[in-house]
Amino acid sequence: MHEELETLLEMQDLHMQLRALEEGEVRDLESGLFDMGIEEALETLDQKILELQGRLEPRVQDRYRRLISAGNRAVVPVLGGVCYGCFVAVPTSWAAEADPNDKLNVCQNCGRFHYYPT
Amino acid sequence: MQLRDFFSTDAIALDLTTETKDETLRTLVGLFHLDEKSEGILFKMLKRRENLGSTGIGRGIAIPHCRSLVVNRLRVAFGRHTPGLDFKAIDEKPVHYIFLIVAPPLEVSNQYLPVLGKIAQFSKEPDVPEQLAAVTKPEEFLQLLEMKGV
Ligand SMILES: [Zn+2]
């Protein structure tokens, strides 16, 4: 797997966790059932995201930031040859590669990073 | 929605002999048969979640959970560790029963929270730890879920 793709996946997972903790249901569950200190958790997640961001090339950082701050996902799966960000078919030459995750692929239509789940 | 429908018998490990919390999480993630990289990412995310606060909810039960794009649908696993593990649980007691739940960031049917809730509900039943200890094969674990009506 492409190193930056791995970092992006991790960052996005953390961002999703952060967003989820800012709202009702997950926040209640994590603090109620699991006794999590929410404010502290948000801060920890924030820091970790910044740390990971530092590992990306400026160009990749910018694209990620732009997408995620618009409230969108920055990395989306390609399932059945379709980009799950914009639901447009991805040219098959990419999908046919041995492991498409070895490259950092960007959707030609919506600009999101592509991830091919196993 | 019934919990048993989410478990497959090959994702139920009743005789864990792992030595640490990390090793246990890795072993349970392994039950999903993902590729090595995906397993690594998932393990890291679960660890991150544990670092925000242990998912050991007491009475020997832990429910590690996270969302990640490396899985394409909701996956659950169950592990039993008879000797007991240090999980930094809320009641500081060893953990014997581990329910692992992972889901993609967005699921069409939004099952992640309901499943997490059901497992929590199941775990709160007074006789559940005792019954989990008595299970001898994966099928019996599924029967127990069914019997409890979750
Ligand atoms: Zn797209």
PDB file of C-alpha atoms and ligand atoms in Angstrom:
ATOM      1  CA  MET A   1       0.000   0.000   0.000  1.00  0.00           C
ATOM      2  CA  HIS A   2       1.179   3.493  -0.861  1.00  0.00           C
ATOM      3  CA  GLU A   3       2.583   5.100   2.279  1.00  0.00           C
ATOM      4  CA  GLU A   4       0.634   8.327   1.900  1.00  0.00           C
ATOM      5  CA  LEU A   5      -2.566   6.408   1.228  1.00  0.00           C
ATOM      6  CA  GLU A   6      -2.078   4.550   4.497  1.00  0.00           C
ATOM      7  CA  THR A   7      -1.576   7.854   6.321  1.00  0.00           C
ATOM      8  CA  LEU A   8      -4.631   9.359   4.637  1.00  0.00           C
ATOM      9  CA  LEU A   9      -6.767   6.391   5.632  1.00  0.00           C
ATOM     10  CA  GLU A  10      -5.662   6.717   9.209  1.00  0.00           C
ATOM     11  CA  MET A  11      -6.212  10.459   9.262  1.00  0.00           C
ATOM     12  CA  GLN A  12      -9.677  10.097   7.863  1.00  0.00           C
ATOM     13  CA  ASP A  13     -10.583   7.386  10.376  1.00  0.00           C
ATOM     14  CA  LEU A  14      -9.481   9.751  13.132  1.00  0.00           C
ATOM     15  CA  HIS A  15     -11.394  12.645  11.619  1.00  0.00           C
ATOM     16  CA  MET A  16     -14.539  10.516  11.485  1.00  0.00           C
ATOM     17  CA  GLN A  17     -14.020   9.548  15.115  1.00  0.00           C
ATOM     18  CA  LEU A  18     -13.596  13.203  16.005  1.00  0.00           C
ATOM     19  CA  ARG A  19     -16.757  14.225  14.180  1.00  0.00           C
ATOM     20  CA  ALA A  20     -18.725  11.401  15.733  1.00  0.00           C
ATOM     21  CA  LEU A  21     -17.628  12.430  19.226  1.00  0.00           C
ATOM     22  CA  GLU A  22     -18.814  15.957  18.617  1.00  0.00           C
ATOM     23  CA  GLU A  23     -22.399  14.875  18.147  1.00  0.00           C
ATOM     24  CA  GLY A  24     -25.132  13.179  20.155  1.00  0.00           C
ATOM     25  CA  GLU A  25     -25.415   9.437  19.831  1.00  0.00           C
ATOM     26  CA  VAL A  26     -21.780   8.350  19.734  1.00  0.00           C
ATOM     27  CA  ARG A  27     -20.805  10.925  22.314  1.00  0.00           C
ATOM     28  CA  ASP A  28     -23.477   9.627  24.720  1.00  0.00           C
ATOM     29  CA  LEU A  29     -22.447   6.030  24.150  1.00  0.00           C
ATOM     30  CA  GLU A  30     -18.733   6.658  24.599  1.00  0.00           C
ATOM     31  CA  SER A  31     -19.145   8.758  27.718  1.00  0.00           C
ATOM     32  CA  GLY A  32     -22.052   6.745  29.131  1.00  0.00           C
ATOM     33  CA  LEU A  33     -21.156   3.119  28.523  1.00  0.00           C
ATOM     34  CA  PHE A  34     -17.397   3.418  28.174  1.00  0.00           C
ATOM     35  CA  ASP A  35     -16.823   6.325  30.561  1.00  0.00           C
ATOM     36  CA  MET A  36     -14.682   8.216  28.053  1.00  0.00           C
ATOM     37  CA  GLY A  37     -13.516  11.755  28.877  1.00  0.00           C
ATOM     38  CA  ILE A  38     -14.799  13.453  25.734  1.00  0.00           C
ATOM     39  CA  GLU A  39     -12.961  16.780  25.798  1.00  0.00           C
ATOM     40  CA  GLU A  40      -9.650  15.092  26.444  1.00  0.00           C
ATOM     41  CA  ALA A  41     -10.345  12.564  23.700  1.00  0.00           C
ATOM     42  CA  LEU A  42     -11.097  15.315  21.181  1.00  0.00           C
ATOM     43  CA  GLU A  43      -7.824  16.996  21.968  1.00  0.00           C
ATOM     44  CA  THR A  44      -5.858  13.751  21.649  1.00  0.00           C
ATOM     45  CA  LEU A  45      -7.444  13.030  18.269  1.00  0.00           C
ATOM     46  CA  ASP A  46      -6.722  16.545  17.047  1.00  0.00           C
ATOM     47  CA  GLN A  47      -3.068  16.233  17.948  1.00  0.00           C
ATOM     48  CA  LYS A  48      -2.703  12.858  16.314  1.00  0.00           C
ATOM     49  CA  ILE A  49      -4.265  14.136  13.090  1.00  0.00           C
ATOM     50  CA  LEU A  50      -1.813  17.032  12.961  1.00  0.00           C
ATOM     51  CA  GLU A  51       1.075  14.674  13.540  1.00  0.00           C
ATOM     52  CA  LEU A  52      -0.015  12.414  10.690  1.00  0.00           C
ATOM     53  CA  GLN A  53      -0.628  15.377   8.419  1.00  0.00           C
ATOM     54  CA  GLY A  54       3.034  16.279   8.735  1.00  0.00           C
ATOM     55  CA  ARG A  55       3.952  13.047   6.953  1.00  0.00           C
ATOM     56  CA  LEU A  56       2.163  14.064   3.761  1.00  0.00           C
ATOM     57  CA  GLU A  57       3.514  16.059   0.834  1.00  0.00           C
ATOM     58  CA  PRO A  58       2.153  19.636   0.873  1.00  0.00           C
ATOM     59  CA  ARG A  59       0.131  18.976  -2.280  1.00  0.00           C
ATOM     60  CA  VAL A  60      -1.530  15.932  -0.727  1.00  0.00           C
ATOM     61  CA  GLN A  61      -2.068  17.757   2.553  1.00  0.00           C
ATOM     62  CA  ASP A  62      -3.861  20.579   0.767  1.00  0.00           C
ATOM     63  CA  ARG A  63      -6.146  18.284  -1.130  1.00  0.00           C
ATOM     64  CA  TYR A  64      -7.000  16.338   2.019  1.00  0.00           C
ATOM     65  CA  ARG A  65      -7.671  19.504   4.036  1.00  0.00           C
ATOM     66  CA  ARG A  66      -9.814  21.014   1.329  1.00  0.00           C
ATOM     67  CA  LEU A  67     -12.007  17.946   1.016  1.00  0.00           C
ATOM     68  CA  ILE A  68     -12.336  17.171   4.707  1.00  0.00           C
ATOM     69  CA  SER A  69     -13.026  20.735   5.818  1.00  0.00           C
ATOM     70  CA  ALA A  70     -15.882  20.957   3.330  1.00  0.00           C
ATOM     71  CA  GLY A  71     -17.474  18.217   5.416  1.00  0.00           C
ATOM     72  CA  ASN A  72     -16.773  15.593   2.779  1.00  0.00           C
ATOM     73  CA  ARG A  73     -14.749  12.462   2.902  1.00  0.00           C
ATOM     74  CA  ALA A  74     -11.318  12.794   1.361  1.00  0.00           C
ATOM     75  CA  VAL A  75     -10.677   9.088   0.822  1.00  0.00           C
ATOM     76  CA  VAL A  76     -13.456   7.013  -0.670  1.00  0.00           C
ATOM     77  CA  PRO A  77     -13.661   3.357  -1.644  1.00  0.00           C
ATOM     78  CA  VAL A  78     -13.920   2.159  -5.199  1.00  0.00           C
ATOM     79  CA  LEU A  79     -16.449  -0.637  -5.256  1.00  0.00           C
ATOM     80  CA  GLY A  80     -17.528  -2.461  -8.378  1.00  0.00           C
ATOM     81  CA  GLY A  81     -15.447  -0.042 -10.440  1.00  0.00           C
ATOM     82  CA  VAL A  82     -17.382   2.966  -9.137  1.00  0.00           C
ATOM     83  CA  CYS A  83     -16.020   5.893  -7.111  1.00  0.00           C
ATOM     84  CA  TYR A  84     -18.091   6.099  -3.925  1.00  0.00           C
ATOM     85  CA  GLY A  85     -17.451   9.817  -3.698  1.00  0.00           C
ATOM     86  CA  CYS A  86     -19.197  10.837  -6.915  1.00  0.00           C
ATOM     87  CA  PHE A  87     -20.626   7.515  -8.162  1.00  0.00           C
ATOM     88  CA  VAL A  88     -18.909   7.806 -11.512  1.00  0.00           C
ATOM     89  CA  ALA A  89     -17.195   4.766 -13.054  1.00  0.00           C
ATOM     90  CA  VAL A  90     -13.421   4.666 -12.662  1.00  0.00           C
ATOM     91  CA  PRO A  91     -11.395   3.909 -15.817  1.00  0.00           C
ATOM     92  CA  THR A  92     -10.648   0.184 -15.679  1.00  0.00           C
ATOM     93  CA  SER A  93      -6.935   0.503 -16.512  1.00  0.00           C
ATOM     94  CA  TRP A  94      -6.371   1.473 -12.873  1.00  0.00           C
ATOM     95  CA  ALA A  95      -8.583  -1.141 -11.340  1.00  0.00           C
ATOM     96  CA  ALA A  96      -6.888  -3.861 -13.359  1.00  0.00           C
ATOM     97  CA  GLU A  97      -3.507  -3.322 -11.705  1.00  0.00           C
ATOM     98  CA  ALA A  98      -2.107  -5.938  -9.340  1.00  0.00           C
ATOM     99  CA  ASP A  99      -2.761  -3.813  -6.281  1.00  0.00           C
ATOM    100  CA  PRO A 100      -4.195  -0.401  -7.104  1.00  0.00           C
ATOM    101  CA  ASN A 101      -3.554   0.688  -3.500  1.00  0.00           C
ATOM    102  CA  ASP A 102       0.163   0.757  -4.276  1.00  0.00           C
ATOM    103  CA  LYS A 103      -0.429   4.054  -6.033  1.00  0.00           C
ATOM    104  CA  LEU A 104      -2.043   7.227  -4.746  1.00  0.00           C
ATOM    105  CA  ASN A 105      -5.014   7.426  -7.076  1.00  0.00           C
ATOM    106  CA  VAL A 106      -7.209  10.501  -7.298  1.00  0.00           C
ATOM    107  CA  CYS A 107     -10.681  10.498  -8.836  1.00  0.00           C
ATOM    108  CA  GLN A 108     -10.566  12.319 -12.165  1.00  0.00           C
ATOM    109  CA  ASN A 109     -14.133  13.403 -11.621  1.00  0.00           C
ATOM    110  CA  CYS A 110     -14.428  14.503  -7.956  1.00  0.00           C
ATOM    111  CA  GLY A 111     -10.792  14.750  -6.870  1.00  0.00           C
ATOM    112  CA  ARG A 112     -11.085  12.411  -3.892  1.00  0.00           C
ATOM    113  CA  PHE A 113      -8.414   9.853  -3.062  1.00  0.00           C
ATOM    114  CA  HIS A 114      -9.299   6.303  -3.968  1.00  0.00           C
ATOM    115  CA  TYR A 115      -9.021   3.251  -1.801  1.00  0.00           C
ATOM    116  CA  TYR A 116      -9.692  -0.279  -3.024  1.00  0.00           C
ATOM    117  CA  PRO A 117     -11.018  -2.432  -0.149  1.00  0.00           C
ATOM    118  CA  THR A 118     -10.049  -6.105  -0.106  1.00  0.00           C
TER     119      THR A 118
ATOM    120  CA  MET B   1     -32.258  -7.267  13.730  1.00  0.00           C
ATOM    121  CA  GLN B   2     -30.684 -10.117  15.684  1.00  0.00           C
ATOM    122  CA  LEU B   3     -27.134 -10.179  16.967  1.00  0.00           C
ATOM    123  CA  ARG B   4     -26.493 -13.767  15.967  1.00  0.00           C
ATOM    124  CA  ASP B   5     -26.918 -12.871  12.308  1.00  0.00           C
ATOM    125  CA  PHE B   6     -23.773 -10.752  12.491  1.00  0.00           C
ATOM    126  CA  PHE B   7     -21.526 -13.484  13.896  1.00  0.00           C
ATOM    127  CA  SER B   8     -20.055 -16.251  11.824  1.00  0.00           C
ATOM    128  CA  THR B   9     -18.763 -19.299  13.690  1.00  0.00           C
ATOM    129  CA  ASP B  10     -15.233 -18.805  12.345  1.00  0.00           C
ATOM    130  CA  ALA B  11     -15.109 -15.395  14.043  1.00  0.00           C
ATOM    131  CA  ILE B  12     -15.739 -16.904  17.479  1.00  0.00           C
ATOM    132  CA  ALA B  13     -12.600 -17.921  19.369  1.00  0.00           C
ATOM    133  CA  LEU B  14     -13.361 -19.624  22.679  1.00  0.00           C
ATOM    134  CA  ASP B  15      -9.861 -20.602  23.724  1.00  0.00           C
ATOM    135  CA  LEU B  16      -7.663 -17.550  23.431  1.00  0.00           C
ATOM    136  CA  THR B  17      -4.232 -18.071  24.949  1.00  0.00           C
ATOM    137  CA  THR B  18      -2.840 -14.635  24.170  1.00  0.00           C
ATOM    138  CA  GLU B  19      -0.710 -12.896  26.761  1.00  0.00           C
ATOM    139  CA  THR B  20      -1.497  -9.218  26.273  1.00  0.00           C
ATOM    140  CA  LYS B  21      -4.307  -6.889  25.272  1.00  0.00           C
ATOM    141  CA  ASP B  22      -2.459  -6.009  22.031  1.00  0.00           C
ATOM    142  CA  GLU B  23      -1.872  -9.598  21.083  1.00  0.00           C
ATOM    143  CA  THR B  24      -5.532 -10.328  21.750  1.00  0.00           C
ATOM    144  CA  LEU B  25      -6.739  -7.461  19.572  1.00  0.00           C
ATOM    145  CA  ARG B  26      -4.440  -8.635  16.772  1.00  0.00           C
ATOM    146  CA  THR B  27      -5.700 -12.192  17.060  1.00  0.00           C
ATOM    147  CA  LEU B  28      -9.333 -11.106  16.932  1.00  0.00           C
ATOM    148  CA  VAL B  29      -8.695  -8.802  13.960  1.00  0.00           C
ATOM    149  CA  GLY B  30      -7.080 -11.812  12.274  1.00  0.00           C
ATOM    150  CA  LEU B  31     -10.422 -13.618  12.387  1.00  0.00           C
ATOM    151  CA  PHE B  32     -11.695 -11.255   9.687  1.00  0.00           C
ATOM    152  CA  HIS B  33      -9.116 -12.521   7.156  1.00  0.00           C
ATOM    153  CA  LEU B  34      -8.153  -9.132   5.748  1.00  0.00           C
ATOM    154  CA  ASP B  35      -4.845  -8.458   4.045  1.00  0.00           C
ATOM    155  CA  GLU B  36      -1.868  -7.682   6.255  1.00  0.00           C
ATOM    156  CA  LYS B  37      -1.913  -3.903   5.684  1.00  0.00           C
ATOM    157  CA  SER B  38      -5.603  -3.620   6.445  1.00  0.00           C
ATOM    158  CA  GLU B  39      -5.147  -5.674   9.603  1.00  0.00           C
ATOM    159  CA  GLY B  40      -2.374  -3.319  10.653  1.00  0.00           C
ATOM    160  CA  ILE B  41      -4.503  -0.225  10.125  1.00  0.00           C
ATOM    161  CA  LEU B  42      -7.436  -1.746  11.964  1.00  0.00           C
ATOM    162  CA  PHE B  43      -5.262  -2.754  14.896  1.00  0.00           C
ATOM    163  CA  LYS B  44      -3.824   0.755  15.072  1.00  0.00           C
ATOM    164  CA  MET B  45      -7.302   2.297  15.080  1.00  0.00           C
ATOM    165  CA  LEU B  46      -8.488  -0.037  17.817  1.00  0.00           C
ATOM    166  CA  LYS B  47      -5.413   0.822  19.869  1.00  0.00           C
ATOM    167  CA  ARG B  48      -6.091   4.526  19.368  1.00  0.00           C
ATOM    168  CA  ARG B  49      -9.625   4.028  20.591  1.00  0.00           C
ATOM    169  CA  GLU B  50      -8.362   2.136  23.650  1.00  0.00           C
ATOM    170  CA  ASN B  51      -5.945   4.959  24.381  1.00  0.00           C
ATOM    171  CA  LEU B  52      -8.875   7.354  24.640  1.00  0.00           C
ATOM    172  CA  GLY B  53     -10.290   5.131  27.372  1.00  0.00           C
ATOM    173  CA  SER B  54     -10.524   1.372  27.862  1.00  0.00           C
ATOM    174  CA  THR B  55     -13.491  -0.422  26.322  1.00  0.00           C
ATOM    175  CA  GLY B  56     -13.455  -2.829  29.258  1.00  0.00           C
ATOM    176  CA  ILE B  57     -16.899  -2.085  30.679  1.00  0.00           C
ATOM    177  CA  GLY B  58     -16.534  -4.261  33.777  1.00  0.00           C
ATOM    178  CA  ARG B  59     -17.613  -7.765  34.857  1.00  0.00           C
ATOM    179  CA  GLY B  60     -14.955  -9.287  32.643  1.00  0.00           C
ATOM    180  CA  ILE B  61     -16.344  -7.866  29.404  1.00  0.00           C
ATOM    181  CA  ALA B  62     -14.690  -5.600  26.837  1.00  0.00           C
ATOM    182  CA  ILE B  63     -16.139  -4.199  23.608  1.00  0.00           C
ATOM    183  CA  PRO B  64     -13.309  -2.814  21.446  1.00  0.00           C
ATOM    184  CA  HIS B  65     -14.743  -0.980  18.452  1.00  0.00           C
ATOM    185  CA  CYS B  66     -13.906   1.419  15.650  1.00  0.00           C
ATOM    186  CA  ARG B  67     -14.869   2.519  12.188  1.00  0.00           C
ATOM    187  CA  SER B  68     -12.465   2.182   9.302  1.00  0.00           C
ATOM    188  CA  LEU B  69     -12.512   2.206   5.543  1.00  0.00           C
ATOM    189  CA  VAL B  70     -10.456  -0.994   5.466  1.00  0.00           C
ATOM    190  CA  VAL B  71     -13.607  -3.030   6.068  1.00  0.00           C
ATOM    191  CA  ASN B  72     -16.393  -2.870   3.530  1.00  0.00           C
ATOM    192  CA  ARG B  73     -19.164  -4.006   5.882  1.00  0.00           C
ATOM    193  CA  LEU B  74     -19.866  -4.388   9.572  1.00  0.00           C
ATOM    194  CA  ARG B  75     -17.777  -7.167  11.101  1.00  0.00           C
ATOM    195  CA  VAL B  76     -17.998  -8.667  14.576  1.00  0.00           C
ATOM    196  CA  ALA B  77     -15.929 -11.231  16.430  1.00  0.00           C
ATOM    197  CA  PHE B  78     -16.007 -12.774  19.882  1.00  0.00           C
ATOM    198  CA  GLY B  79     -13.085 -14.031  21.926  1.00  0.00           C
ATOM    199  CA  ARG B  80     -12.962 -15.791  25.268  1.00  0.00           C
ATOM    200  CA  HIS B  81      -9.855 -15.715  27.394  1.00  0.00           C
ATOM    201  CA  THR B  82     -10.389 -17.987  30.365  1.00  0.00           C
ATOM    202  CA  PRO B  83      -7.305 -17.007  32.403  1.00  0.00           C
ATOM    203  CA  GLY B  84      -8.155 -13.312  32.010  1.00  0.00           C
ATOM    204  CA  LEU B  85      -6.373 -10.292  30.538  1.00  0.00           C
ATOM    205  CA  ASP B  86      -5.303  -6.925  31.852  1.00  0.00           C
ATOM    206  CA  PHE B  87      -7.472  -4.598  29.764  1.00  0.00           C
ATOM    207  CA  LYS B  88      -7.374  -1.569  32.080  1.00  0.00           C
ATOM    208  CA  ALA B  89     -11.104  -2.108  32.511  1.00  0.00           C
ATOM    209  CA  ILE B  90     -13.338   0.330  34.375  1.00  0.00           C
ATOM    210  CA  ASP B  91     -13.599  -2.007  37.390  1.00  0.00           C
ATOM    211  CA  GLU B  92      -9.890  -2.906  37.058  1.00  0.00           C
ATOM    212  CA  LYS B  93     -10.792  -6.591  36.935  1.00  0.00           C
ATOM    213  CA  PRO B  94      -9.361  -8.971  34.298  1.00  0.00           C
ATOM    214  CA  VAL B  95     -11.242  -9.279  31.026  1.00  0.00           C
ATOM    215  CA  HIS B  96     -12.409 -12.695  29.847  1.00  0.00           C
ATOM    216  CA  TYR B  97     -14.948 -11.880  27.132  1.00  0.00           C
ATOM    217  CA  ILE B  98     -14.163  -9.638  24.193  1.00  0.00           C
ATOM    218  CA  PHE B  99     -16.622  -8.479  21.569  1.00  0.00           C
ATOM    219  CA  LEU B 100     -14.891  -6.815  18.633  1.00  0.00           C
ATOM    220  CA  ILE B 101     -16.937  -4.581  16.337  1.00  0.00           C
ATOM    221  CA  VAL B 102     -15.698  -2.760  13.251  1.00  0.00           C
ATOM    222  CA  ALA B 103     -17.594  -0.971  10.534  1.00  0.00           C
ATOM    223  CA  PRO B 104     -16.874   1.238   7.527  1.00  0.00           C
ATOM    224  CA  PRO B 105     -17.330   5.016   8.014  1.00  0.00           C
ATOM    225  CA  LEU B 106     -20.623   4.970   6.198  1.00  0.00           C
ATOM    226  CA  GLU B 107     -22.877   1.942   6.022  1.00  0.00           C
ATOM    227  CA  VAL B 108     -26.031   1.802   4.002  1.00  0.00           C
ATOM    228  CA  SER B 109     -28.006   0.155   6.782  1.00  0.00           C
ATOM    229  CA  ASN B 110     -26.357   1.976   9.705  1.00  0.00           C
ATOM    230  CA  GLN B 111     -25.974  -1.069  11.903  1.00  0.00           C
ATOM    231  CA  TYR B 112     -22.879  -0.115  13.842  1.00  0.00           C
ATOM    232  CA  LEU B 113     -24.448   1.751  16.749  1.00  0.00           C
ATOM    233  CA  PRO B 114     -27.470  -0.550  17.105  1.00  0.00           C
ATOM    234  CA  VAL B 115     -25.159  -3.592  17.187  1.00  0.00           C
ATOM    235  CA  LEU B 116     -22.887  -1.895  19.716  1.00  0.00           C
ATOM    236  CA  GLY B 117     -25.972  -1.065  21.787  1.00  0.00           C
ATOM    237  CA  LYS B 118     -27.262  -4.623  21.650  1.00  0.00           C
ATOM    238  CA  ILE B 119     -23.946  -6.076  22.735  1.00  0.00           C
ATOM    239  CA  ALA B 120     -23.894  -3.592  25.616  1.00  0.00           C
ATOM    240  CA  GLN B 121     -27.426  -4.584  26.568  1.00  0.00           C
ATOM    241  CA  PHE B 122     -26.503  -8.276  26.435  1.00  0.00           C
ATOM    242  CA  SER B 123     -23.396  -7.638  28.527  1.00  0.00           C
ATOM    243  CA  LYS B 124     -25.404  -6.001  31.274  1.00  0.00           C
ATOM    244  CA  GLU B 125     -27.548  -9.056  31.960  1.00  0.00           C
ATOM    245  CA  PRO B 126     -26.515 -10.378  35.384  1.00  0.00           C
ATOM    246  CA  ASP B 127     -25.945 -14.016  34.393  1.00  0.00           C
ATOM    247  CA  VAL B 128     -24.182 -13.385  31.069  1.00  0.00           C
ATOM    248  CA  PRO B 129     -20.559 -13.704  32.270  1.00  0.00           C
ATOM    249  CA  GLU B 130     -21.407 -17.024  33.868  1.00  0.00           C
ATOM    250  CA  GLN B 131     -23.174 -18.256  30.752  1.00  0.00           C
ATOM    251  CA  LEU B 132     -20.335 -17.162  28.479  1.00  0.00           C
ATOM    252  CA  ALA B 133     -17.964 -19.150  30.668  1.00  0.00           C
ATOM    253  CA  ALA B 134     -20.076 -22.266  30.195  1.00  0.00           C
ATOM    254  CA  VAL B 135     -20.213 -22.161  26.381  1.00  0.00           C
ATOM    255  CA  THR B 136     -18.346 -25.107  24.828  1.00  0.00           C
ATOM    256  CA  LYS B 137     -18.644 -24.402  21.109  1.00  0.00           C
ATOM    257  CA  PRO B 138     -19.376 -21.446  18.800  1.00  0.00           C
ATOM    258  CA  GLU B 139     -22.897 -22.686  18.057  1.00  0.00           C
ATOM    259  CA  GLU B 140     -23.707 -22.499  21.775  1.00  0.00           C
ATOM    260  CA  PHE B 141     -22.521 -18.913  21.848  1.00  0.00           C
ATOM    261  CA  LEU B 142     -24.965 -18.105  19.062  1.00  0.00           C
ATOM    262  CA  GLN B 143     -27.715 -19.947  20.913  1.00  0.00           C
ATOM    263  CA  LEU B 144     -27.022 -17.879  24.000  1.00  0.00           C
ATOM    264  CA  LEU B 145     -27.459 -14.662  22.032  1.00  0.00           C
ATOM    265  CA  GLU B 146     -30.714 -15.958  20.683  1.00  0.00           C
ATOM    266  CA  MET B 147     -31.935 -17.112  24.082  1.00  0.00           C
ATOM    267  CA  LYS B 148     -31.289 -13.658  25.489  1.00  0.00           C
ATOM    268  CA  GLY B 149     -33.392 -12.184  22.721  1.00  0.00           C
ATOM    269  CA  VAL B 150     -30.755  -9.764  21.480  1.00  0.00           C
TER     270      VAL B 150
HETATM  271 ZN    ZN C   1     -15.128  10.495  -7.653  1.00  0.00          ZN
END
